[in-house]
Coordinates of C-alpha atoms and ligand atoms in Angstrom, one line a residue:
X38 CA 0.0 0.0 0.0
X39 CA 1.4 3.5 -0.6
X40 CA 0.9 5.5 2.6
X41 CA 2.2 8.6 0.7
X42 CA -0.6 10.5 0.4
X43 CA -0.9 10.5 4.6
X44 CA 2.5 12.5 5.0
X45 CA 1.4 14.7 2.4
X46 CA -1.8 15.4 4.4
X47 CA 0.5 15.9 7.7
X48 CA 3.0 17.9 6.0
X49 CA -0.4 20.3 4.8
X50 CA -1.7 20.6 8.4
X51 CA 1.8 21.3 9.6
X52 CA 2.2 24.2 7.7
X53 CA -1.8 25.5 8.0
X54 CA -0.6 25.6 11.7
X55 CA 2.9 27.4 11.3
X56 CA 0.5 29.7 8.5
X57 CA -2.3 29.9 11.6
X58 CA 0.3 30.6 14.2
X59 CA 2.1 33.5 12.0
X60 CA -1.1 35.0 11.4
X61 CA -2.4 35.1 14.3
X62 CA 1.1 36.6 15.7
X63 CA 0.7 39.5 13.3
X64 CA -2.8 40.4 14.0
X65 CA -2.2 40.2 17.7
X66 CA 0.8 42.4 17.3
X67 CA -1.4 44.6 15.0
X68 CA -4.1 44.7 17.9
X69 CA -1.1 45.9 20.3
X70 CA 0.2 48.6 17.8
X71 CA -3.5 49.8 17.8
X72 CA -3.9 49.6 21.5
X73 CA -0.7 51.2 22.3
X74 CA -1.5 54.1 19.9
X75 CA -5.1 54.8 20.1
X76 CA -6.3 53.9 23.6
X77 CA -3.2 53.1 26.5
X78 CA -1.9 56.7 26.2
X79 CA -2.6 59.1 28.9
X80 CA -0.9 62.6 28.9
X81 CA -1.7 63.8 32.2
X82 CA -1.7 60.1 34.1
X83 CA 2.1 59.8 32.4
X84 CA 3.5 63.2 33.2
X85 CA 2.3 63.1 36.7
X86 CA 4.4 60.2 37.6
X87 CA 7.7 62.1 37.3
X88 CA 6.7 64.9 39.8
X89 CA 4.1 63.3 42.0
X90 CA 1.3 65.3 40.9
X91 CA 2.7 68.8 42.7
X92 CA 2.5 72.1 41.8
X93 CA 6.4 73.1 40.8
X94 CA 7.8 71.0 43.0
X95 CA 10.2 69.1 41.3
X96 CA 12.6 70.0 37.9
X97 CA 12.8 68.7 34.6
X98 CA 16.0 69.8 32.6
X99 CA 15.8 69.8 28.7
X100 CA 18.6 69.5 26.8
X101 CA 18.8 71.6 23.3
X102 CA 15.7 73.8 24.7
X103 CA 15.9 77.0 22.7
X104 CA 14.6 75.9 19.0
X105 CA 12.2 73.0 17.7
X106 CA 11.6 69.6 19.8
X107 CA 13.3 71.1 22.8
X108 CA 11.4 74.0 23.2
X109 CA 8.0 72.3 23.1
X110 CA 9.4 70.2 25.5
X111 CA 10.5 72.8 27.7
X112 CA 6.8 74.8 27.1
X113 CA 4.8 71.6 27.8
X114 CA 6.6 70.5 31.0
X115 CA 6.3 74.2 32.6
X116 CA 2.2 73.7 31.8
X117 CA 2.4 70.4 33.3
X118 CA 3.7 72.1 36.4
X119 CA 7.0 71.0 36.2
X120 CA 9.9 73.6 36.5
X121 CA 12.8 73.5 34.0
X122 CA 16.2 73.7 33.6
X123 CA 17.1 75.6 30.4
X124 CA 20.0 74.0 28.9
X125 CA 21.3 75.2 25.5
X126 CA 24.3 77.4 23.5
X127 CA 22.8 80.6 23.1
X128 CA 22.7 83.0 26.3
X129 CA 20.3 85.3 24.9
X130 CA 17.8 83.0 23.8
X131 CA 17.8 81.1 27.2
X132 CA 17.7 84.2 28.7
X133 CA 14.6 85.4 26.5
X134 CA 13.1 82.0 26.9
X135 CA 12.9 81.4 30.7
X136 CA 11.4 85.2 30.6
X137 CA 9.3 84.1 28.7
X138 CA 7.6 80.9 30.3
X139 CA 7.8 82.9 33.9
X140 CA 5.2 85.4 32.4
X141 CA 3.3 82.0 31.1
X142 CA 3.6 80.3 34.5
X143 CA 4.6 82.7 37.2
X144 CA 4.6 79.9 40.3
X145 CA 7.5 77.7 37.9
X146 CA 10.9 78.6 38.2
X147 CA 13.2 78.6 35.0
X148 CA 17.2 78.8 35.8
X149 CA 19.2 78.8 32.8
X150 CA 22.5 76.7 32.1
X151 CA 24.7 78.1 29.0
X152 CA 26.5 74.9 27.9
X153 CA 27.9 73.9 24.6
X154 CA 27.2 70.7 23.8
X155 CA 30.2 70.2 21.7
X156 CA 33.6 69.0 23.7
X157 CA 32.2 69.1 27.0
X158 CA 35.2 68.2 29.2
X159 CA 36.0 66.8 32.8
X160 CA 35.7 69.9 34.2
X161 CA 32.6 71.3 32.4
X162 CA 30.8 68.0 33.7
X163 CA 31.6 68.5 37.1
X164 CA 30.4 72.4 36.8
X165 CA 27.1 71.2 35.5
X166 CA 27.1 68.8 38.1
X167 CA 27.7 71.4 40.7
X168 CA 25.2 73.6 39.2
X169 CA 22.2 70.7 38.9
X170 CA 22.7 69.7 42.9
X171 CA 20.9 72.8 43.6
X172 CA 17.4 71.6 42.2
X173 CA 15.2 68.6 43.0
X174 CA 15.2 67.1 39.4
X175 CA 13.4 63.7 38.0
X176 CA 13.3 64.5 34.7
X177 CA 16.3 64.2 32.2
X178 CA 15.2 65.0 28.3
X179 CA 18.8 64.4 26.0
X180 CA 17.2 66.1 23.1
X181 CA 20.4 68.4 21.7
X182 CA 21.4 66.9 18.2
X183 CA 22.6 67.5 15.5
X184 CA 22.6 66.3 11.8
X185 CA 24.5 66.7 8.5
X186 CA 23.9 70.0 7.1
X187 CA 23.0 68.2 4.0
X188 CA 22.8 64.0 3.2
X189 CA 26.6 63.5 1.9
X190 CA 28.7 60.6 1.5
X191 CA 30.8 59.7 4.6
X192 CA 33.9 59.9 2.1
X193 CA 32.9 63.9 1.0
X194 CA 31.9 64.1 4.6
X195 CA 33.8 67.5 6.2
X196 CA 36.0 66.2 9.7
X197 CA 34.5 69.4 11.3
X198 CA 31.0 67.9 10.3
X199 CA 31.2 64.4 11.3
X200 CA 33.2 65.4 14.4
X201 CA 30.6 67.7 15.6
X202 CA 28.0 65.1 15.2
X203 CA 29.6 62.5 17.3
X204 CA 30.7 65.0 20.1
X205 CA 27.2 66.5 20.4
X206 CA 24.6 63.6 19.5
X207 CA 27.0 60.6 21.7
X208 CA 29.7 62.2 23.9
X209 CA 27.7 65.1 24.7
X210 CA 24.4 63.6 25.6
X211 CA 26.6 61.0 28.0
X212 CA 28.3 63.4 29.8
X213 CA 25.2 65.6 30.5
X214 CA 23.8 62.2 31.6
X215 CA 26.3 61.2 33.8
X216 CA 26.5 64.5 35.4
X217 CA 22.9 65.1 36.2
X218 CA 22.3 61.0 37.2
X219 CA 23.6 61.7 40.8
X220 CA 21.3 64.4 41.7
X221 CA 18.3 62.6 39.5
X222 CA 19.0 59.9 41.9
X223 CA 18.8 61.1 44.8
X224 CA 15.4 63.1 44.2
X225 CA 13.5 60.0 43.5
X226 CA 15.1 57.9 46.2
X227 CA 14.6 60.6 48.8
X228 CA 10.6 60.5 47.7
X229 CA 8.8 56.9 48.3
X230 CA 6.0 57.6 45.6
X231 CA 8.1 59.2 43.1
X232 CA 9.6 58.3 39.7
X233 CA 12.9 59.8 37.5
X234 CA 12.9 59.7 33.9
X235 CA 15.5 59.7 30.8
X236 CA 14.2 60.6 27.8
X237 CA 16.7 60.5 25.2
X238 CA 15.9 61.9 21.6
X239 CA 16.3 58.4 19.0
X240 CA 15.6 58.5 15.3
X241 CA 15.0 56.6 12.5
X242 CA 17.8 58.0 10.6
X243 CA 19.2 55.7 13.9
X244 CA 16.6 52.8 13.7
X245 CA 17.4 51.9 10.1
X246 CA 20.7 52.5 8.5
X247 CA 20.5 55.6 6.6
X248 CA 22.9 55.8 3.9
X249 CA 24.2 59.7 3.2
X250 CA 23.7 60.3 6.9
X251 CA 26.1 57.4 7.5
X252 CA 27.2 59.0 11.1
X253 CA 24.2 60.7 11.7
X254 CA 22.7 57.4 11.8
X255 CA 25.3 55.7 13.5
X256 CA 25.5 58.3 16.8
X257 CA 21.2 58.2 16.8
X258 CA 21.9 54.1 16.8
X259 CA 24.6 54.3 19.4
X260 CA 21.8 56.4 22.0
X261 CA 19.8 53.3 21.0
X262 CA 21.7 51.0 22.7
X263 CA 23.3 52.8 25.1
X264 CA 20.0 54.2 26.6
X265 CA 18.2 50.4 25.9
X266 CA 21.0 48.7 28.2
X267 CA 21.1 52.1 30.7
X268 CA 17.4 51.2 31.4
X269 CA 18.2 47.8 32.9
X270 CA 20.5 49.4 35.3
X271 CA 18.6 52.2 36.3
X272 CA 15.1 50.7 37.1
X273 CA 16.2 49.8 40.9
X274 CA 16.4 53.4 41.4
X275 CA 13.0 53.9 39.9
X276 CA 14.4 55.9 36.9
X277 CA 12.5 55.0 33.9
X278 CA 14.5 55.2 30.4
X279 CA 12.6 55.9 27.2
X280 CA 14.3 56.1 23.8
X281 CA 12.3 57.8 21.4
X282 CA 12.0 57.2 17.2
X283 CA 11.1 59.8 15.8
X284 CA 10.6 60.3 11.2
X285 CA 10.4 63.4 10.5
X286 CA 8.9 66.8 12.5
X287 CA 9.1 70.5 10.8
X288 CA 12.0 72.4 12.6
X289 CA 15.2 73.8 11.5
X290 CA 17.0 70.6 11.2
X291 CA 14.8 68.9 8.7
X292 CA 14.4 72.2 7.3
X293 CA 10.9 71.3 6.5
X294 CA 8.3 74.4 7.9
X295 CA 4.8 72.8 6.9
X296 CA 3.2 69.9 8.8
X297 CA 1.4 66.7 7.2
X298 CA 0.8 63.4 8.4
X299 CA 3.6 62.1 8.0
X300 CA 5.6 65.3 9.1
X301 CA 4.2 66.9 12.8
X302 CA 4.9 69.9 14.0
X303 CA 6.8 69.9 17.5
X304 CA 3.8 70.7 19.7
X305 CA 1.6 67.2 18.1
X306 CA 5.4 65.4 18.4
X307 CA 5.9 66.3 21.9
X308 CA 2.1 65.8 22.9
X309 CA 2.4 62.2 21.4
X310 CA 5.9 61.6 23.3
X311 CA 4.1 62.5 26.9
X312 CA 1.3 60.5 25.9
X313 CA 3.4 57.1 25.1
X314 CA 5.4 57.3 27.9
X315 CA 7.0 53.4 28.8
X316 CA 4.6 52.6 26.2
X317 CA 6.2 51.3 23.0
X318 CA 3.8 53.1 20.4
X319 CA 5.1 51.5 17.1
X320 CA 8.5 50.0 18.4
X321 CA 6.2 46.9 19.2
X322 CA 9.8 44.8 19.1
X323 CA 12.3 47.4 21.2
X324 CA 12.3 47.1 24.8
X325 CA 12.7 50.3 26.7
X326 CA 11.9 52.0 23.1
X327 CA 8.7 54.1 21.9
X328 CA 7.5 55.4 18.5
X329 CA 4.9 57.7 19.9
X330 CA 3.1 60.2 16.9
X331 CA 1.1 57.8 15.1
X332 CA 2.0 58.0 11.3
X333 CA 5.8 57.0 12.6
X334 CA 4.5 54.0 14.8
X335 CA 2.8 52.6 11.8
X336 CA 5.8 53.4 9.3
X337 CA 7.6 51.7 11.8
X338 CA 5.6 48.4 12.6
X339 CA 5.3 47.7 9.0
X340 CA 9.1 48.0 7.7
X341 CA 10.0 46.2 10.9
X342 CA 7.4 43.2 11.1
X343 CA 7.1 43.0 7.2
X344 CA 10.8 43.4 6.0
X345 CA 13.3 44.1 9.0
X346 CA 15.5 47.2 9.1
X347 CA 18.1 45.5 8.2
X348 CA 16.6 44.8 4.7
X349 CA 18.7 45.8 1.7
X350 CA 15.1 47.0 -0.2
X351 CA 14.8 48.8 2.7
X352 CA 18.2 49.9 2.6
X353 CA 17.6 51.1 -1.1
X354 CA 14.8 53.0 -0.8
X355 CA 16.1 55.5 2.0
X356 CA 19.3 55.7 0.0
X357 CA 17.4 56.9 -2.9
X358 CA 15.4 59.3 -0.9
X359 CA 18.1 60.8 0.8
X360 CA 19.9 60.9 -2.5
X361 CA 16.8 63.2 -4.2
X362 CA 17.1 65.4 -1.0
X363 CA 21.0 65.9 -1.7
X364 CA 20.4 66.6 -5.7
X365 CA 17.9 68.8 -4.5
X366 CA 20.2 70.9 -1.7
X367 CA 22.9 70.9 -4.4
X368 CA 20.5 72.7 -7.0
X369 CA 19.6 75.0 -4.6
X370 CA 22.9 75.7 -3.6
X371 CA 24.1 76.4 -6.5
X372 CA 21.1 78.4 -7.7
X373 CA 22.2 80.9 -4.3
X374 CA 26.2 80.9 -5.6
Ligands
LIG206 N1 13.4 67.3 13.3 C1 13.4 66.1 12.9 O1 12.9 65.8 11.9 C2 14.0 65.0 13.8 C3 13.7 63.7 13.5 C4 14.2 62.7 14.3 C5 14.9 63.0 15.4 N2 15.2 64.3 15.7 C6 16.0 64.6 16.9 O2 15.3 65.5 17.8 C7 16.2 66.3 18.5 C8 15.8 67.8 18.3 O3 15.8 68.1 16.9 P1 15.2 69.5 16.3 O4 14.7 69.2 15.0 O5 14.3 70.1 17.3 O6 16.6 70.3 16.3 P2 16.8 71.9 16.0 O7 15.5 72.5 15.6 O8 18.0 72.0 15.2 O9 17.1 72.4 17.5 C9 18.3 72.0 18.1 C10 18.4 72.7 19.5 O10 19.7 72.3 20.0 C11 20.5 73.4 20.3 N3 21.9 73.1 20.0 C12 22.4 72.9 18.8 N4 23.7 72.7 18.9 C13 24.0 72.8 20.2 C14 25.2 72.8 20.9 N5 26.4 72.6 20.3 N6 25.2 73.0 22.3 C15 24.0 73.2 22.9 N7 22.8 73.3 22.2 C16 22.8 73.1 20.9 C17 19.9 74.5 19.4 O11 20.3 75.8 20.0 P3 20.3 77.1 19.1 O12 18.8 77.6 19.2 O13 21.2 78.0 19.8 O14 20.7 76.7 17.7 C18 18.4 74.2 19.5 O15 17.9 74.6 20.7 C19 17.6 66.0 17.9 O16 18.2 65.1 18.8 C20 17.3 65.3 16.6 O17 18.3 64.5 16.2 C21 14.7 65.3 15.0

């Protein structure tokens, strides 16, 4: 007798149930993108945590403050009732911009800290240090960073350029870390019901590899895994870390001024940051990891659940896009020479 036709039955059911298994996987991951994105958020319930619900009590410090991200940060915090630290280059807009958010909020206090973020040193580090003992902070938000002027080979890249990059986006954002962690410590350890945060500003010029923005991508990939491993460490002391991915937003770094859905302005970015807090959003795979605005989270779940970062498709479509953005910067360029 030929029993043949049983192992092709068996091998069919076998691979209905992988088929059954892999579909079901996806639609329960779909349910949690969903979830995460549409109904889990909570703005106030998140932003509460970090300074037990008080009126000024407690200080956030935000890195890069003056322009873009960092400044709806900084605006968004003070309405929450936090107090900030104004951390940035530029004296005169720090000075113009804690003016400006005492009017808005006269019961927050708003201390300036002029700091370049570039080839901060030993000493620097333990003058910040000094300077950040003074406040009861839980909140950390690494946001200064900075990108190529222009997508560019890493061969044509300027040493000035890539340099800068590195020392601001990696080396920068550590040793602001490192020398507000002491003090960020002992404010949440000092209060039973409170929690710390460190936010740290991601990308997905970080999340995929991003040819033409070849160090660009590897610093934002670098705060990837630096902040991912950090959070293991710090959640003994109640310090939360969040890494966020962000696409695009309109500011002067992606030198793009109009919003769409794909594109947010700072305010909806920031909103949709507070809102996702320790909730992954769209990074449905990263621990410790959160695609917040909506349009990025679902960008995000499908290149990563339907081809993988790592995929050279993937690969060839952002170099082509970055490649049109270069021809285009060139054009112009050389229209204004
Ligand atoms: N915009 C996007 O599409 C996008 C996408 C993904 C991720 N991100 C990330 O989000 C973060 C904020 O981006 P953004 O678009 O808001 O940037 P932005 O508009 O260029 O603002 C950068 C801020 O950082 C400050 N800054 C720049 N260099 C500094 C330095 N050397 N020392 C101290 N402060 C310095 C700037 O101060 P001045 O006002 O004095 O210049 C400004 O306040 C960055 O980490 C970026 O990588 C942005």
């Amino acid at each position: 007798m030929d029993y043949s036709y049983l192992d092709k039955i068996a091998n069919t059911k076998a691979l209905a149930y992988i088929g059954f298994i892999l579909i079901v996987s996806k639609l329960f991951k779909i349910s949690k993108l969903f979830l995460n994105l549409f109904i889990i958020g909570n703005y106030n319930k998140n932003l509460a945590i970090y300074n037990n619900n008080t009126n000024y009590k407690y200080y956030a410090l935000v890195t890069g403050c003056t322009d873009g991200i960092g400044l709806e940060y900084a605006n968004q915090l003070a309405k929450k009732k936090y107090n900030v630290v104004l951390l940035s280059r530029s004296e005169d807009k720090l000075q113009l911009l804690s003016k400006d958010l005492k009017e808005k909020y006269p019961e927050g206090d708003f201390p300036y800290y002029v700091l370049n973020c570039k080839n901060i040193d030993s000493q620097e580090q333990e003058k910040l240090s000094n300077f950040i003992k003074n406040f009861p902070l839980s909140v950390l938000i690494n946001n200064v960073g900075l990108s190529h002027a222009m997508p560019v080979p890493f061969l044509e890249t300027p040493q000035e350029e890539w340099r800068s990059i590195i020392d601001i986006n990696c080396t920068g954002t550590l040793a602001i870390t490192q020398a507000v962690l002491p003090t960020l410590k002992k404010t949440v350890t000092s209060e039973p019901k409170l929690r710390g945060l460190i936010l740290t500003m991601g990308s997905f010029g970080g999340l995929l590899p991003t040819p033409l923005l070849a160090t660009y991508s590897g610093s934002k990939s670098f705060l990837q895994n630096w902040s991912n491993a950090m959070n293991r460490e710090l959640l003994k002391y109640k310090i939360d870390t969040n890494l966020v991915l962000s696409y695009l937003v309109t500011s002067k770094m992606s030198k793009i001024r109009n919003s769409s859905f794909m594109i947010p302005s700072p305010k909806s970015f920031v909103s949709s940051v507070f809102s996702n807090l320790n909730n992954r959003g769209g990074a449905i795979a990263k621990y410790a990891t959160c695609t917040p605005y909506w349009s990025h989270a679902i960008y995000h779940f499908v290149i990563e659940e339907f081809f993988g970062c790592y995929n050279s498709m993937v690969n060839l479509i952002n170099f082509k896009f970055h490649l049109s953005i270069r021809q285009r910067a060139l054009k112009k360029k050389a229209k204004q020479t």
